[in-house]
Amino acid sequence: MSLELQTELLGHTLQSPLILGSGPLSYSADGIIRAHRAGFGAVTTKTIRDETAINPFPHIALSGKDTMINAEKWSDLPAEQWIEEEIPEAKKSGVTLICSIGHTPEEVKHWIVPVDKAGADIIELVSYLPETIVPMTVKAKELTTRPVIVKLSPNWHDPVGMAKAVLEAGADGITAMDSVGPVLRIDIRTARPMVGGERGYGWLTGSAIKPIVLRYVAEIAALSNKPIIGMGGIMTAEDVIEMFMVGATHVGLCTAPILRGLEYIGKLHRGIARLLNDLGYVALADVRGVALKNLPQKEIADKFNFKFDRDACNSCMRCVQVCPYQARALSKDLEMELNEDLCRYCGLCTTVCKPGALRGEFT
Ligand SMILES: Cc1cc2nc3c(=O)[nH]c(=O)nc-3n(C[C@H](O)[C@H](O)[C@H](O)COP(=O)(O)O)c2cc1C
Ligand code: SF4
Ligand code: SF4
């Protein structure tokens, strides 16, 4: 089972729709080249700014399965070093390079032309402050002919409104999204915060943020046909398909390759091929946006029907345990019993069944 991975992004042919997001793995040319060789379709640099970042200690921690909290800032290398050494060196590998520039229009003015000349294929703009992102987009479009992607923050008041505004200002695509925060975790052995940011605050990435990102990607997909890099909590092949189903054209990853290693990308490619085949799709492009028509404009007022596959059931009893109303029972001879008077059709039992033996289906 092989998957046609090659894809287009703003005039560039990518070896894969999986893009390495800006973060510690793309700290320099070395990291970028490793990611390119591991199979990423494009690699985004750590964010380039006027000042080099001085990060608090510690600044990255695991926060539950497949989720991290970080207080890491932008690049700790000077912009001049990116321009003179890291970008030209990285480009020798053949990587499609997205150069991240933050966080103000002045910094765009300082760095976009030299970054462009050094070999950037695409520019990504990022900011912590929503009021800077439209002026940054306008400035970038004025100064470069390279495609300009704008990265949105889920921490802004109205990310979809900002997507609309930057698209109107000429952005060629959207990356959705940055880390979610500020948030707090405490190490209970020391009673200290898990990361050393101001007030112990950090920003969440990985699995925990995926539903937030899915919601925004679905809304942004309705705004235009421009590329959307869906990024946030992509850990598995299922996550990739889900992000495409709400309208992403590419997916970005940062936490997954940190926690699972760069070699995980090959496994992910094979997993996507298998899953597409199981679901009856030929290519990832066929999946794009297929869920959007199923997002109801109004609440669903009709009950679903339960479907129980006795042969697939492994008697784990999860569906019985989680029912808040004690409505479900599994008899010794594997008959699934439902007390219709108690069942409120909340749906929870159907979502905890790992083998898919109990499902809710709409007619
Ligand atoms: C340790 C760390 C450092 C990051 N640094 C940057 C950065 O410099 N610039 C940026 O735009 N995003 C940065 N990000 C955000 C990621 O690019 C990405 O948007 C976020 O992690 C969500 O994707 P994920 O759930 O796949 O990790 C960083 C994320 C992490 C975990
Ligand atoms: S749908 Fe909800 S209420 Fe009904 S059996 Fe399942 S968990 Fe219980
Ligand atoms: S959760 Fe699924 S596998 Fe487990 S008992 Fe219920 S139906 Fe069977």
mmCIF file of C-alpha atoms and ligand atoms in Angstrom:
data_model
loop_
_atom_site.group_PDB
_atom_site.id
_atom_site.type_symbol
_atom_site.label_atom_id
_atom_site.label_comp_id
_atom_site.label_asym_id
_atom_site.label_seq_id
_atom_site.Cartn_x
_atom_site.Cartn_y
_atom_site.Cartn_z
ATOM 1 C CA MET A 1 0.000 0.000 0.000
ATOM 2 C CA SER A 2 1.711 3.178 -1.058
ATOM 3 C CA LEU A 3 0.530 6.731 -0.827
ATOM 4 C CA GLU A 4 1.088 9.457 -3.382
ATOM 5 C CA LEU A 5 2.691 11.894 -0.974
ATOM 6 C CA GLN A 6 3.842 14.573 -3.353
ATOM 7 C CA THR A 7 1.876 17.766 -2.989
ATOM 8 C CA GLU A 8 1.979 21.410 -4.072
ATOM 9 C CA LEU A 9 2.333 24.404 -1.782
ATOM 10 C CA LEU A 10 2.361 27.887 -3.278
ATOM 11 C CA GLY A 11 4.386 26.970 -6.359
ATOM 12 C CA HIS A 12 6.600 24.415 -4.611
ATOM 13 C CA THR A 13 6.410 20.660 -5.054
ATOM 14 C CA LEU A 14 6.687 19.057 -1.608
ATOM 15 C CA GLN A 15 7.771 15.464 -0.965
ATOM 16 C CA SER A 16 5.011 15.172 1.676
ATOM 17 C CA PRO A 17 2.038 17.184 2.986
ATOM 18 C CA LEU A 18 3.608 16.966 6.472
ATOM 19 C CA ILE A 19 5.430 20.179 7.401
ATOM 20 C CA LEU A 20 7.752 20.656 10.359
ATOM 21 C CA GLY A 21 6.454 23.617 12.361
ATOM 22 C CA SER A 22 8.657 26.314 13.828
ATOM 23 C CA GLY A 23 10.219 24.995 17.026
ATOM 24 C CA PRO A 24 13.284 23.449 18.617
ATOM 25 C CA LEU A 25 13.857 20.840 15.880
ATOM 26 C CA SER A 26 14.497 23.600 13.319
ATOM 27 C CA TYR A 27 16.822 25.577 15.593
ATOM 28 C CA SER A 28 19.530 25.766 12.868
ATOM 29 C CA ALA A 29 20.582 24.367 9.465
ATOM 30 C CA ASP A 30 21.555 21.051 11.108
ATOM 31 C CA GLY A 31 18.070 20.465 12.495
ATOM 32 C CA ILE A 32 16.403 21.600 9.267
ATOM 33 C CA ILE A 33 18.483 19.211 7.146
ATOM 34 C CA ARG A 34 17.735 16.289 9.501
ATOM 35 C CA ALA A 35 13.999 17.018 9.245
ATOM 36 C CA HIS A 36 14.167 17.263 5.446
ATOM 37 C CA ARG A 37 15.975 13.912 5.260
ATOM 38 C CA ALA A 38 13.399 12.358 7.595
ATOM 39 C CA GLY A 39 10.745 13.060 4.952
ATOM 40 C CA PHE A 40 9.037 16.328 5.898
ATOM 41 C CA GLY A 41 7.604 18.115 2.853
ATOM 42 C CA ALA A 42 8.798 21.498 4.080
ATOM 43 C CA VAL A 43 10.531 22.762 7.186
ATOM 44 C CA THR A 44 9.802 25.996 9.061
ATOM 45 C CA THR A 45 12.710 27.763 10.739
ATOM 46 C CA LYS A 46 12.628 28.823 14.364
ATOM 47 C CA THR A 47 11.227 32.390 14.411
ATOM 48 C CA ILE A 48 13.777 35.030 13.393
ATOM 49 C CA ARG A 49 13.697 38.380 15.248
ATOM 50 C CA ASP A 50 15.802 41.498 15.967
ATOM 51 C CA GLU A 51 16.916 40.181 19.357
ATOM 52 C CA THR A 52 18.022 36.636 20.126
ATOM 53 C CA ALA A 53 15.818 34.819 22.632
ATOM 54 C CA ILE A 54 16.944 34.169 26.183
ATOM 55 C CA ASN A 55 14.754 31.329 27.407
ATOM 56 C CA PRO A 56 13.807 30.662 31.047
ATOM 57 C CA PHE A 57 14.897 27.408 32.712
ATOM 58 C CA PRO A 58 13.385 24.933 32.245
ATOM 59 C CA HIS A 59 11.287 25.751 29.202
ATOM 60 C CA ILE A 60 9.812 22.492 27.854
ATOM 61 C CA ALA A 61 7.941 19.817 29.846
ATOM 62 C CA LEU A 62 5.721 16.852 29.135
ATOM 63 C CA SER A 63 2.174 17.553 30.320
ATOM 64 C CA GLY A 64 0.268 14.279 30.050
ATOM 65 C CA LYS A 65 0.203 11.899 27.113
ATOM 66 C CA ASP A 66 1.277 13.519 23.829
ATOM 67 C CA THR A 67 0.944 17.051 25.228
ATOM 68 C CA MET A 68 3.680 19.496 26.210
ATOM 69 C CA ILE A 69 3.895 22.844 27.968
ATOM 70 C CA ASN A 70 6.620 25.252 26.846
ATOM 71 C CA ALA A 71 7.934 28.700 27.644
ATOM 72 C CA GLU A 72 10.362 28.741 24.725
ATOM 73 C CA LYS A 73 10.593 32.017 22.827
ATOM 74 C CA TRP A 74 11.811 32.650 19.286
ATOM 75 C CA SER A 75 15.268 31.784 17.850
ATOM 76 C CA ASP A 76 18.333 32.070 20.060
ATOM 77 C CA LEU A 77 20.500 32.606 16.955
ATOM 78 C CA PRO A 78 21.028 36.143 15.578
ATOM 79 C CA ALA A 79 19.118 37.046 12.394
ATOM 80 C CA GLU A 80 22.460 37.770 10.686
ATOM 81 C CA GLN A 81 23.567 34.176 11.358
ATOM 82 C CA TRP A 82 20.349 32.841 9.800
ATOM 83 C CA ILE A 83 20.924 34.980 6.718
ATOM 84 C CA GLU A 84 24.646 34.386 6.276
ATOM 85 C CA GLU A 85 24.962 30.766 7.402
ATOM 86 C CA GLU A 86 21.896 28.743 8.415
ATOM 87 C CA ILE A 87 19.500 29.450 5.513
ATOM 88 C CA PRO A 88 22.118 29.056 2.718
ATOM 89 C CA GLU A 89 23.483 25.892 4.393
ATOM 90 C CA ALA A 90 20.003 24.398 4.854
ATOM 91 C CA LYS A 91 19.037 25.161 1.249
ATOM 92 C CA LYS A 92 21.976 23.086 -0.071
ATOM 93 C CA SER A 93 20.064 19.978 1.102
ATOM 94 C CA GLY A 94 17.179 20.683 -1.285
ATOM 95 C CA VAL A 95 14.734 21.412 1.554
ATOM 96 C CA THR A 96 11.662 23.541 0.884
ATOM 97 C CA LEU A 97 12.271 26.178 3.517
ATOM 98 C CA ILE A 98 9.616 28.268 5.224
ATOM 99 C CA CYS A 99 11.306 31.126 7.078
ATOM 100 C CA SER A 100 9.431 32.324 10.149
ATOM 101 C CA ILE A 101 9.713 36.040 10.930
ATOM 102 C CA GLY A 102 8.226 37.691 14.039
ATOM 103 C CA HIS A 103 6.710 39.686 15.686
ATOM 104 C CA THR A 104 6.360 43.291 14.468
ATOM 105 C CA PRO A 105 6.134 45.201 11.158
ATOM 106 C CA GLU A 106 9.527 46.784 11.950
ATOM 107 C CA GLU A 107 11.134 43.341 12.203
ATOM 108 C CA VAL A 108 9.494 42.298 8.919
ATOM 109 C CA LYS A 109 11.021 45.429 7.389
ATOM 110 C CA HIS A 110 14.465 44.569 8.807
ATOM 111 C CA TRP A 111 14.627 40.905 7.816
ATOM 112 C CA ILE A 112 12.293 39.917 5.008
ATOM 113 C CA VAL A 113 14.480 41.043 2.091
ATOM 114 C CA PRO A 114 17.735 39.511 3.427
ATOM 115 C CA VAL A 115 15.877 36.304 4.407
ATOM 116 C CA ASP A 116 14.318 36.170 0.929
ATOM 117 C CA LYS A 117 17.741 36.689 -0.720
ATOM 118 C CA ALA A 118 19.360 34.083 1.552
ATOM 119 C CA GLY A 119 17.071 31.438 0.017
ATOM 120 C CA ALA A 120 13.681 31.350 1.776
ATOM 121 C CA ASP A 121 11.062 29.630 -0.375
ATOM 122 C CA ILE A 122 8.091 30.842 1.647
ATOM 123 C CA ILE A 123 7.792 33.382 4.461
ATOM 124 C CA GLU A 124 5.703 32.696 7.565
ATOM 125 C CA LEU A 125 4.707 35.637 9.759
ATOM 126 C CA VAL A 126 3.982 35.106 13.434
ATOM 127 C CA SER A 127 3.096 37.420 16.298
ATOM 128 C CA TYR A 128 1.887 37.286 19.882
ATOM 129 C CA LEU A 129 -0.178 40.471 19.387
ATOM 130 C CA PRO A 130 -3.168 40.477 17.007
ATOM 131 C CA GLU A 131 -2.817 44.192 16.245
ATOM 132 C CA THR A 132 0.588 43.663 14.593
ATOM 133 C CA ILE A 133 -0.310 40.847 12.202
ATOM 134 C CA VAL A 134 -2.168 42.806 9.501
ATOM 135 C CA PRO A 135 0.519 45.542 9.322
ATOM 136 C CA MET A 136 3.135 42.756 9.179
ATOM 137 C CA THR A 137 1.281 41.136 6.267
ATOM 138 C CA VAL A 138 0.988 44.430 4.386
ATOM 139 C CA LYS A 139 4.703 45.154 4.910
ATOM 140 C CA ALA A 140 5.715 41.640 3.841
ATOM 141 C CA LYS A 141 3.647 41.768 0.639
ATOM 142 C CA GLU A 142 5.191 45.151 -0.144
ATOM 143 C CA LEU A 143 8.776 43.901 0.238
ATOM 144 C CA THR A 144 8.858 40.353 -1.148
ATOM 145 C CA THR A 145 7.510 38.408 -4.085
ATOM 146 C CA ARG A 146 7.831 35.143 -2.113
ATOM 147 C CA PRO A 147 4.553 33.623 -0.923
ATOM 148 C CA VAL A 148 3.591 34.851 2.541
ATOM 149 C CA ILE A 149 1.788 32.584 5.008
ATOM 150 C CA VAL A 150 0.393 33.997 8.234
ATOM 151 C CA LYS A 151 0.367 31.936 11.425
ATOM 152 C CA LEU A 152 -2.630 32.479 13.682
ATOM 153 C CA SER A 153 -2.709 32.341 17.440
ATOM 154 C CA PRO A 154 -5.570 30.596 19.254
ATOM 155 C CA ASN A 155 -4.952 33.071 22.088
ATOM 156 C CA TRP A 156 -6.294 36.043 20.130
ATOM 157 C CA HIS A 157 -9.853 37.197 20.715
ATOM 158 C CA ASP A 158 -11.013 36.441 17.146
ATOM 159 C CA PRO A 159 -8.629 34.203 15.174
ATOM 160 C CA VAL A 160 -11.131 33.695 12.319
ATOM 161 C CA GLY A 161 -11.632 37.466 11.987
ATOM 162 C CA MET A 162 -7.839 37.822 11.905
ATOM 163 C CA ALA A 163 -7.605 35.135 9.206
ATOM 164 C CA LYS A 164 -10.100 37.090 7.117
ATOM 165 C CA ALA A 165 -8.172 40.328 7.674
ATOM 166 C CA VAL A 166 -4.768 38.907 6.708
ATOM 167 C CA LEU A 167 -6.223 37.168 3.637
ATOM 168 C CA GLU A 168 -7.697 40.512 2.574
ATOM 169 C CA ALA A 169 -4.273 42.082 3.190
ATOM 170 C CA GLY A 170 -2.788 39.638 0.671
ATOM 171 C CA ALA A 171 -1.681 36.613 2.722
ATOM 172 C CA ASP A 172 -1.171 33.609 0.423
ATOM 173 C CA GLY A 173 -2.026 31.027 3.058
ATOM 174 C CA ILE A 174 -2.694 30.398 6.732
ATOM 175 C CA THR A 175 -0.953 28.314 9.364
ATOM 176 C CA ALA A 176 -3.376 27.390 12.131
ATOM 177 C CA MET A 177 -2.156 27.467 14.842
ATOM 178 C CA ASP A 178 0.389 28.483 17.486
ATOM 179 C CA SER A 179 0.571 27.119 21.078
ATOM 180 C CA VAL A 180 -2.379 27.669 23.461
ATOM 181 C CA GLY A 181 -1.935 29.648 26.661
ATOM 182 C CA PRO A 182 -0.860 30.897 29.019
ATOM 183 C CA VAL A 183 -1.418 27.798 31.159
ATOM 184 C CA LEU A 184 0.080 26.472 34.394
ATOM 185 C CA ARG A 185 1.351 23.071 35.572
ATOM 186 C CA ILE A 186 2.870 22.267 38.967
ATOM 187 C CA ASP A 187 5.386 19.515 39.720
ATOM 188 C CA ILE A 188 3.858 18.095 42.917
ATOM 189 C CA ARG A 189 7.189 16.653 44.126
ATOM 190 C CA THR A 190 8.717 20.127 44.326
ATOM 191 C CA ALA A 191 5.580 22.334 44.393
ATOM 192 C CA ARG A 192 7.253 24.368 41.638
ATOM 193 C CA PRO A 193 5.926 25.260 38.179
ATOM 194 C CA MET A 194 6.904 22.814 35.455
ATOM 195 C CA VAL A 195 8.388 25.577 33.278
ATOM 196 C CA GLY A 196 10.236 28.699 34.316
ATOM 197 C CA GLY A 197 8.270 31.368 32.438
ATOM 198 C CA GLU A 198 6.930 34.474 34.203
ATOM 199 C CA ARG A 199 4.474 33.321 36.940
ATOM 200 C CA GLY A 200 5.307 29.763 35.884
ATOM 201 C CA TYR A 201 3.197 30.178 32.773
ATOM 202 C CA GLY A 202 3.729 28.149 29.639
ATOM 203 C CA TRP A 203 1.893 27.325 26.395
ATOM 204 C CA LEU A 204 0.271 24.016 25.453
ATOM 205 C CA THR A 205 0.997 22.009 22.313
ATOM 206 C CA GLY A 206 0.217 18.488 21.166
ATOM 207 C CA SER A 207 -2.880 16.340 21.605
ATOM 208 C CA ALA A 208 -4.692 18.579 24.097
ATOM 209 C CA ILE A 209 -4.984 21.444 21.599
ATOM 210 C CA LYS A 210 -6.173 19.510 18.529
ATOM 211 C CA PRO A 211 -9.929 20.119 19.052
ATOM 212 C CA ILE A 212 -9.308 23.880 19.342
ATOM 213 C CA VAL A 213 -7.364 23.888 16.087
ATOM 214 C CA LEU A 214 -9.894 21.679 14.248
ATOM 215 C CA ARG A 215 -12.656 24.121 15.102
ATOM 216 C CA TYR A 216 -10.713 27.103 13.739
ATOM 217 C CA VAL A 217 -9.468 25.302 10.609
ATOM 218 C CA ALA A 218 -13.081 24.358 9.782
ATOM 219 C CA GLU A 219 -14.104 28.018 10.002
ATOM 220 C CA ILE A 220 -11.064 29.332 8.124
ATOM 221 C CA ALA A 221 -11.604 26.793 5.317
ATOM 222 C CA ALA A 222 -14.880 28.543 4.534
ATOM 223 C CA LEU A 223 -13.090 31.859 3.915
ATOM 224 C CA SER A 224 -11.018 31.050 0.815
ATOM 225 C CA ASN A 225 -9.378 28.331 -1.258
ATOM 226 C CA LYS A 226 -5.887 29.322 -0.183
ATOM 227 C CA PRO A 227 -3.660 26.730 1.521
ATOM 228 C CA ILE A 228 -4.219 26.019 5.209
ATOM 229 C CA ILE A 229 -1.512 24.285 7.221
ATOM 230 C CA GLY A 230 -3.470 22.667 10.069
ATOM 231 C CA MET A 231 -1.117 22.444 13.035
ATOM 232 C CA GLY A 232 -1.814 21.472 16.626
ATOM 233 C CA GLY A 233 -1.931 17.986 18.083
ATOM 234 C CA ILE A 234 -1.123 16.007 14.942
ATOM 235 C CA MET A 235 0.294 12.833 16.497
ATOM 236 C CA THR A 236 -1.183 9.976 14.433
ATOM 237 C CA ALA A 237 -2.458 9.104 10.956
ATOM 238 C CA GLU A 238 -6.000 9.539 12.340
ATOM 239 C CA ASP A 239 -5.126 13.103 13.352
ATOM 240 C CA VAL A 240 -3.823 13.872 9.843
ATOM 241 C CA ILE A 241 -7.020 12.610 8.188
ATOM 242 C CA GLU A 242 -9.196 14.481 10.699
ATOM 243 C CA MET A 243 -7.351 17.756 10.018
ATOM 244 C CA PHE A 244 -7.751 17.280 6.248
ATOM 245 C CA MET A 245 -11.457 16.489 6.701
ATOM 246 C CA VAL A 246 -12.092 19.966 8.138
ATOM 247 C CA GLY A 247 -10.326 21.652 5.232
ATOM 248 C CA ALA A 248 -6.556 21.643 5.828
ATOM 249 C CA THR A 249 -4.452 21.294 2.667
ATOM 250 C CA HIS A 250 -1.297 20.397 4.616
ATOM 251 C CA VAL A 251 -0.538 19.550 8.229
ATOM 252 C CA GLY A 252 2.126 20.943 10.525
ATOM 253 C CA LEU A 253 3.796 19.040 13.339
ATOM 254 C CA CYS A 254 6.028 20.147 16.179
ATOM 255 C CA THR A 255 5.279 18.093 19.313
ATOM 256 C CA ALA A 256 5.014 14.678 17.589
ATOM 257 C CA PRO A 257 8.520 14.635 16.071
ATOM 258 C CA ILE A 258 9.956 15.971 19.349
ATOM 259 C CA LEU A 259 8.333 13.258 21.488
ATOM 260 C CA ARG A 260 8.544 10.382 18.987
ATOM 261 C CA GLY A 261 11.692 11.236 17.043
ATOM 262 C CA LEU A 262 12.157 12.226 13.410
ATOM 263 C CA GLU A 263 12.068 8.575 12.305
ATOM 264 C CA TYR A 264 8.377 8.605 13.271
ATOM 265 C CA ILE A 265 7.590 10.534 10.061
ATOM 266 C CA GLY A 266 8.168 7.437 7.898
ATOM 267 C CA LYS A 267 5.792 5.447 10.138
ATOM 268 C CA LEU A 268 3.239 8.231 9.899
ATOM 269 C CA HIS A 269 3.381 8.178 6.088
ATOM 270 C CA ARG A 270 2.761 4.413 6.083
ATOM 271 C CA GLY A 271 -0.034 4.798 8.643
ATOM 272 C CA ILE A 272 -1.778 7.432 6.504
ATOM 273 C CA ALA A 273 -1.631 5.133 3.454
ATOM 274 C CA ARG A 274 -3.143 2.219 5.427
ATOM 275 C CA LEU A 275 -5.858 4.354 6.983
ATOM 276 C CA LEU A 276 -6.887 5.997 3.709
ATOM 277 C CA ASN A 277 -7.217 2.543 2.192
ATOM 278 C CA ASP A 278 -9.304 1.282 5.153
ATOM 279 C CA LEU A 279 -11.585 4.308 4.870
ATOM 280 C CA GLY A 280 -12.005 3.819 1.116
ATOM 281 C CA TYR A 281 -10.115 6.890 -0.101
ATOM 282 C CA VAL A 282 -7.420 6.904 -2.774
ATOM 283 C CA ALA A 283 -5.564 10.111 -1.930
ATOM 284 C CA LEU A 284 -5.357 12.651 0.872
ATOM 285 C CA ALA A 285 -6.713 15.290 -1.498
ATOM 286 C CA ASP A 286 -9.986 13.301 -1.667
ATOM 287 C CA VAL A 287 -10.393 13.732 2.086
ATOM 288 C CA ARG A 288 -10.017 17.489 2.119
ATOM 289 C CA GLY A 289 -13.080 19.191 3.569
ATOM 290 C CA VAL A 290 -15.361 16.130 3.446
ATOM 291 C CA ALA A 291 -16.560 16.716 7.018
ATOM 292 C CA LEU A 292 -17.545 20.336 6.442
ATOM 293 C CA LYS A 293 -20.919 19.490 4.898
ATOM 294 C CA ASN A 294 -21.743 17.409 7.984
ATOM 295 C CA LEU A 295 -21.263 20.263 10.452
ATOM 296 C CA PRO A 296 -24.867 21.091 11.330
ATOM 297 C CA GLN A 297 -26.075 24.686 11.267
ATOM 298 C CA LYS A 298 -28.499 23.799 14.054
ATOM 299 C CA GLU A 299 -28.340 21.320 16.928
ATOM 300 C CA ILE A 300 -29.205 17.755 15.916
ATOM 301 C CA ALA A 301 -32.667 16.960 17.287
ATOM 302 C CA ASP A 302 -32.960 13.359 16.034
ATOM 303 C CA LYS A 303 -31.662 10.439 18.056
ATOM 304 C CA PHE A 304 -29.116 8.077 16.530
ATOM 305 C CA ASN A 305 -29.463 4.278 16.424
ATOM 306 C CA PHE A 306 -27.132 1.932 18.283
ATOM 307 C CA LYS A 307 -25.345 -0.706 16.207
ATOM 308 C CA PHE A 308 -23.741 -3.558 18.148
ATOM 309 C CA ASP A 309 -21.369 -6.053 16.515
ATOM 310 C CA ARG A 310 -21.177 -9.010 18.861
ATOM 311 C CA ASP A 311 -18.236 -10.596 17.033
ATOM 312 C CA ALA A 312 -16.132 -7.444 17.413
ATOM 313 C CA CYS A 313 -16.940 -7.022 21.134
ATOM 314 C CA ASN A 314 -14.126 -8.063 23.499
ATOM 315 C CA SER A 315 -16.252 -7.750 26.690
ATOM 316 C CA CYS A 316 -14.053 -4.968 28.073
ATOM 317 C CA MET A 317 -17.145 -3.424 29.737
ATOM 318 C CA ARG A 318 -15.994 0.157 29.090
ATOM 319 C CA CYS A 319 -19.348 1.077 27.549
ATOM 320 C CA VAL A 320 -21.137 -0.201 30.645
ATOM 321 C CA GLN A 321 -18.786 1.517 33.130
ATOM 322 C CA VAL A 322 -18.919 4.977 31.582
ATOM 323 C CA CYS A 323 -22.708 5.272 31.279
ATOM 324 C CA PRO A 324 -23.598 8.032 33.762
ATOM 325 C CA TYR A 325 -27.192 6.713 33.969
ATOM 326 C CA GLN A 326 -26.552 2.956 34.402
ATOM 327 C CA ALA A 327 -28.506 2.372 31.208
ATOM 328 C CA ARG A 328 -26.306 -0.295 29.660
ATOM 329 C CA ALA A 329 -25.450 -3.909 30.553
ATOM 330 C CA LEU A 330 -23.599 -6.742 28.843
ATOM 331 C CA SER A 331 -24.980 -10.159 29.677
ATOM 332 C CA LYS A 332 -22.840 -13.259 30.248
ATOM 333 C CA ASP A 333 -23.754 -14.571 26.796
ATOM 334 C CA LEU A 334 -22.657 -11.249 25.234
ATOM 335 C CA GLU A 335 -26.075 -9.737 24.643
ATOM 336 C CA MET A 336 -25.849 -5.952 24.782
ATOM 337 C CA GLU A 337 -28.747 -4.647 26.817
ATOM 338 C CA LEU A 338 -30.032 -1.089 26.866
ATOM 339 C CA ASN A 339 -32.607 0.328 29.248
ATOM 340 C CA GLU A 340 -34.373 2.802 26.956
ATOM 341 C CA ASP A 341 -36.036 4.516 29.924
ATOM 342 C CA LEU A 342 -32.666 5.392 31.458
ATOM 343 C CA CYS A 343 -30.657 6.101 28.286
ATOM 344 C CA ARG A 344 -30.445 9.810 27.409
ATOM 345 C CA TYR A 345 -28.604 9.186 24.114
ATOM 346 C CA CYS A 346 -25.582 11.153 25.311
ATOM 347 C CA GLY A 347 -23.403 9.010 23.015
ATOM 348 C CA LEU A 348 -20.466 8.505 25.384
ATOM 349 C CA CYS A 349 -20.570 4.694 25.392
ATOM 350 C CA THR A 350 -20.154 4.565 21.601
ATOM 351 C CA THR A 351 -16.999 6.673 21.736
ATOM 352 C CA VAL A 352 -15.134 4.570 24.319
ATOM 353 C CA CYS A 353 -15.471 1.289 22.415
ATOM 354 C CA LYS A 354 -11.980 0.686 21.022
ATOM 355 C CA PRO A 355 -12.812 -2.183 18.617
ATOM 356 C CA GLY A 356 -15.788 -0.237 17.250
ATOM 357 C CA ALA A 357 -18.264 -2.937 18.313
ATOM 358 C CA LEU A 358 -20.760 -0.370 19.613
ATOM 359 C CA ARG A 359 -21.534 2.548 17.365
ATOM 360 C CA GLY A 360 -24.092 5.284 17.000
ATOM 361 C CA GLU A 361 -25.411 5.718 13.477
ATOM 362 C CA PHE A 362 -27.776 8.188 11.897
ATOM 363 C CA THR A 363 -30.202 6.767 9.351
HETATM 364 C C1 LIG B 1 9.156 24.089 22.327
HETATM 365 C C2 LIG B 1 8.365 24.803 21.276
HETATM 366 C C3 LIG B 1 8.881 25.950 20.664
HETATM 367 C C4 LIG B 1 8.141 26.621 19.699
HETATM 368 N N1 LIG B 1 8.680 27.721 19.093
HETATM 369 C C5 LIG B 1 7.986 28.364 18.120
HETATM 370 C C6 LIG B 1 8.555 29.472 17.434
HETATM 371 O O1 LIG B 1 9.691 29.879 17.653
HETATM 372 N N2 LIG B 1 7.784 30.085 16.496
HETATM 373 C C7 LIG B 1 6.518 29.668 16.188
HETATM 374 O O2 LIG B 1 5.867 30.248 15.306
HETATM 375 N N3 LIG B 1 5.974 28.602 16.810
HETATM 376 C C8 LIG B 1 6.670 27.946 17.762
HETATM 377 N N4 LIG B 1 6.113 26.853 18.379
HETATM 378 C C9 LIG B 1 4.721 26.437 18.045
HETATM 379 C C10 LIG B 1 4.694 25.315 17.000
HETATM 380 O O3 LIG B 1 5.231 25.743 15.771
HETATM 381 C C11 LIG B 1 3.242 24.830 16.771
HETATM 382 O O4 LIG B 1 2.465 25.897 16.298
HETATM 383 C C12 LIG B 1 2.608 24.275 18.041
HETATM 384 O O5 LIG B 1 3.554 23.526 18.753
HETATM 385 C C13 LIG B 1 1.388 23.405 17.727
HETATM 386 O O6 LIG B 1 1.736 22.260 16.990
HETATM 387 P P1 LIG B 1 1.971 20.803 17.696
HETATM 388 O O7 LIG B 1 0.768 20.522 18.523
HETATM 389 O O8 LIG B 1 2.188 19.863 16.553
HETATM 390 O O9 LIG B 1 3.191 20.946 18.535
HETATM 391 C C14 LIG B 1 6.848 26.149 19.336
HETATM 392 C C15 LIG B 1 6.347 24.983 19.934
HETATM 393 C C16 LIG B 1 7.091 24.307 20.889
HETATM 394 C C17 LIG B 1 6.545 23.051 21.492
HETATM 395 S S1 SF4 B 2 -25.862 6.791 25.128
HETATM 396 FE FE1 SF4 B 2 -25.258 7.659 27.118
HETATM 397 S S2 SF4 B 2 -27.003 7.277 28.402
HETATM 398 FE FE2 SF4 B 2 -27.259 5.908 26.657
HETATM 399 S S3 SF4 B 2 -26.271 4.011 27.262
HETATM 400 FE FE3 SF4 B 2 -24.729 5.209 26.215
HETATM 401 S S4 SF4 B 2 -23.663 6.297 27.857
HETATM 402 FE FE4 SF4 B 2 -25.602 5.570 28.700
HETATM 403 S S1 SF4 B 3 -16.880 -1.065 24.936
HETATM 404 FE FE1 SF4 B 3 -17.126 -2.171 23.011
HETATM 405 S S2 SF4 B 3 -15.812 -3.947 23.236
HETATM 406 FE FE2 SF4 B 3 -16.124 -3.126 25.300
HETATM 407 S S3 SF4 B 3 -17.900 -4.249 26.083
HETATM 408 FE FE3 SF4 B 3 -18.665 -2.381 25.145
HETATM 409 S S4 SF4 B 3 -19.191 -2.987 23.059
HETATM 410 FE FE4 SF4 B 3 -17.876 -4.579 23.874
#
